Amino acid sequence: MGETERIKHIIAHYLKKYGTSDPFEIADLLGILYQIGNCKHEGCYMFLKNHRYIFLSNKLNEFELKLVMAHELAHAIFDRKENCYFVRNKTLLLNSKIERRANTFAAYLLIDDNMLHDYEDFTREQFCDCTGYPEELIKLRLK
């Protein structure tokens, strides 16, 4: 099973088990702690004292917050013992395996088939304007 298929399988499992694709609800249900506050980075995932924590910047808008949370949730799921930081305009463009996987997870978690269908007559730019998601995310989802 390839990486993207594995990601899609895990997301389908969470959708079936928890009935949601909301990254905050999934984190709650998985026992992953998160906090929104004054952070140096847009977000980061840390494994501290055998617990998973996500920290999110209070400077993010609603769409950015959901995107960064989905990205960091992927790190909590796949990269349990790694500390990872989200930096806008860098992390979405990184090609390292763990960042590419986290970005792909966020893309598939946040942009489902129904959303793609709803926006099928829109350009990528229009889709991004309407959803608030960056173009890099839709590109990953359409691969």
CSV table of C-alpha atoms in Angstrom, one decimal:
chain,number,residue,atom,x,y,z
A,1,MET,CA,0.0,0.0,0.0
A,2,GLY,CA,1.4,3.4,-1.0
A,3,GLU,CA,1.7,6.4,1.3
A,4,THR,CA,-1.3,8.2,-0.1
A,5,GLU,CA,-3.5,5.0,0.0
A,6,ARG,CA,-2.4,4.5,3.6
A,7,ILE,CA,-3.4,8.0,4.5
A,8,LYS,CA,-6.8,7.6,2.8
A,9,HIS,CA,-7.3,4.4,4.7
A,10,ILE,CA,-6.5,6.0,8.0
A,11,ILE,CA,-8.8,8.9,7.3
A,12,ALA,CA,-11.6,6.6,6.2
A,13,HIS,CA,-11.1,4.7,9.5
A,14,TYR,CA,-11.5,7.9,11.6
A,15,LEU,CA,-14.5,9.0,9.6
A,16,LYS,CA,-16.2,5.6,10.2
A,17,LYS,CA,-15.2,5.3,13.8
A,18,TYR,CA,-15.7,8.9,14.9
A,19,GLY,CA,-18.1,10.3,12.3
A,20,THR,CA,-16.1,13.5,11.8
A,21,SER,CA,-13.3,14.9,9.7
A,22,ASP,CA,-12.8,17.8,12.1
A,23,PRO,CA,-9.1,17.6,13.2
A,24,PHE,CA,-9.9,19.1,16.6
A,25,GLU,CA,-12.6,16.5,17.3
A,26,ILE,CA,-10.3,13.7,16.1
A,27,ALA,CA,-7.5,15.0,18.4
A,28,ASP,CA,-9.9,15.0,21.3
A,29,LEU,CA,-11.1,11.5,20.6
A,30,LEU,CA,-7.5,10.2,20.3
A,31,GLY,CA,-6.4,11.9,23.5
A,32,ILE,CA,-4.1,14.4,21.8
A,33,LEU,CA,-3.9,17.6,23.8
A,34,TYR,CA,-3.9,20.9,22.0
A,35,GLN,CA,-3.7,24.5,23.0
A,36,ILE,CA,-4.1,27.8,21.1
A,37,GLY,CA,-2.0,30.7,22.3
A,38,ASN,CA,0.9,33.0,21.7
A,39,CYS,CA,3.3,30.7,19.7
A,40,LYS,CA,6.5,31.5,17.9
A,41,HIS,CA,5.4,29.3,15.0
A,42,GLU,CA,2.0,28.8,13.4
A,43,GLY,CA,1.9,25.4,15.0
A,44,CYS,CA,4.0,22.6,16.4
A,45,TYR,CA,3.6,19.1,17.6
A,46,MET,CA,5.6,17.8,20.6
A,47,PHE,CA,5.9,14.5,22.4
A,48,LEU,CA,6.5,15.4,26.0
A,49,LYS,CA,6.5,13.0,29.0
A,50,ASN,CA,4.8,10.3,27.0
A,51,HIS,CA,1.9,12.6,25.9
A,52,ARG,CA,1.1,14.1,22.5
A,53,TYR,CA,0.7,17.9,22.4
A,54,ILE,CA,-0.2,20.3,19.6
A,55,PHE,CA,0.3,24.0,20.0
A,56,LEU,CA,-1.3,26.5,17.6
A,57,SER,CA,-0.9,30.2,17.1
A,58,ASN,CA,-3.7,32.5,18.2
A,59,LYS,CA,-2.8,34.7,15.1
A,60,LEU,CA,-4.3,32.2,12.7
A,61,ASN,CA,-7.7,32.7,11.1
A,62,GLU,CA,-10.4,29.9,11.1
A,63,PHE,CA,-9.2,28.2,7.9
A,64,GLU,CA,-5.5,28.5,8.8
A,65,LEU,CA,-6.2,27.1,12.3
A,66,LYS,CA,-8.0,24.1,10.8
A,67,LEU,CA,-5.2,23.5,8.2
A,68,VAL,CA,-2.4,23.7,10.8
A,69,MET,CA,-4.3,21.5,13.2
A,70,ALA,CA,-4.8,18.8,10.5
A,71,HIS,CA,-1.1,19.0,9.6
A,72,GLU,CA,0.0,18.7,13.2
A,73,LEU,CA,-2.5,15.9,13.9
A,74,ALA,CA,-0.8,14.0,11.1
A,75,HIS,CA,2.5,14.4,13.0
A,76,ALA,CA,0.8,13.2,16.2
A,77,ILE,CA,-0.5,10.1,14.3
A,78,PHE,CA,2.5,9.2,12.1
A,79,ASP,CA,5.5,10.8,13.8
A,80,ARG,CA,4.6,10.2,17.5
A,81,LYS,CA,8.1,10.8,19.0
A,82,GLU,CA,9.2,13.6,16.6
A,83,ASN,CA,9.0,17.3,17.4
A,84,CYS,CA,7.6,19.2,14.3
A,85,TYR,CA,7.0,22.9,13.6
A,86,PHE,CA,4.7,24.4,11.1
A,87,VAL,CA,6.0,27.6,9.4
A,88,ARG,CA,3.7,29.2,6.8
A,89,ASN,CA,5.1,29.5,3.3
A,90,LYS,CA,7.7,26.8,4.1
A,91,THR,CA,6.1,23.7,5.5
A,92,LEU,CA,3.6,23.3,2.7
A,93,LEU,CA,6.5,23.4,0.2
A,94,LEU,CA,8.9,21.1,2.0
A,95,ASN,CA,9.7,17.8,0.4
A,96,SER,CA,10.9,15.8,3.5
A,97,LYS,CA,9.0,12.6,3.9
A,98,ILE,CA,7.3,13.5,7.2
A,99,GLU,CA,6.2,17.0,6.0
A,100,ARG,CA,4.9,15.7,2.7
A,101,ARG,CA,2.9,13.0,4.6
A,102,ALA,CA,1.5,15.6,7.0
A,103,ASN,CA,0.5,17.9,4.1
A,104,THR,CA,-1.1,15.0,2.2
A,105,PHE,CA,-3.0,13.9,5.3
A,106,ALA,CA,-4.3,17.5,5.9
A,107,ALA,CA,-5.3,17.7,2.2
A,108,TYR,CA,-7.3,14.5,2.3
A,109,LEU,CA,-8.8,15.2,5.7
A,110,LEU,CA,-10.0,18.7,4.9
A,111,ILE,CA,-10.9,18.3,1.2
A,112,ASP,CA,-13.2,15.4,0.8
A,113,ASP,CA,-14.8,14.1,-2.4
A,114,ASN,CA,-18.1,16.1,-1.7
A,115,MET,CA,-16.1,19.3,-1.5
A,116,LEU,CA,-14.4,18.6,-4.8
A,117,HIS,CA,-17.7,17.9,-6.4
A,118,ASP,CA,-19.2,21.1,-5.0
A,119,TYR,CA,-16.4,23.1,-6.5
A,120,GLU,CA,-15.9,21.2,-9.7
A,121,ASP,CA,-16.7,24.2,-11.9
A,122,PHE,CA,-14.3,26.5,-10.1
A,123,THR,CA,-10.7,27.2,-10.9
A,124,ARG,CA,-8.1,26.4,-8.3
A,125,GLU,CA,-7.8,30.1,-7.5
A,126,GLN,CA,-11.6,30.3,-7.0
A,127,PHE,CA,-11.6,27.2,-4.8
A,128,CYS,CA,-8.8,28.7,-2.6
A,129,ASP,CA,-10.6,32.0,-2.4
A,130,CYS,CA,-13.9,30.3,-1.3
A,131,THR,CA,-12.4,27.7,1.1
A,132,GLY,CA,-9.5,29.7,2.5
A,133,TYR,CA,-7.1,26.8,1.8
A,134,PRO,CA,-3.8,27.4,0.0
A,135,GLU,CA,-3.2,26.2,-3.5
A,136,GLU,CA,-0.5,23.8,-2.3
A,137,LEU,CA,-3.2,21.9,-0.4
A,138,ILE,CA,-5.6,21.5,-3.4
A,139,LYS,CA,-2.6,20.4,-5.6
A,140,LEU,CA,-1.8,17.6,-3.1
A,141,ARG,CA,-5.4,16.6,-3.0
A,142,LEU,CA,-5.7,16.4,-6.8
A,143,LYS,CA,-2.5,14.4,-7.3
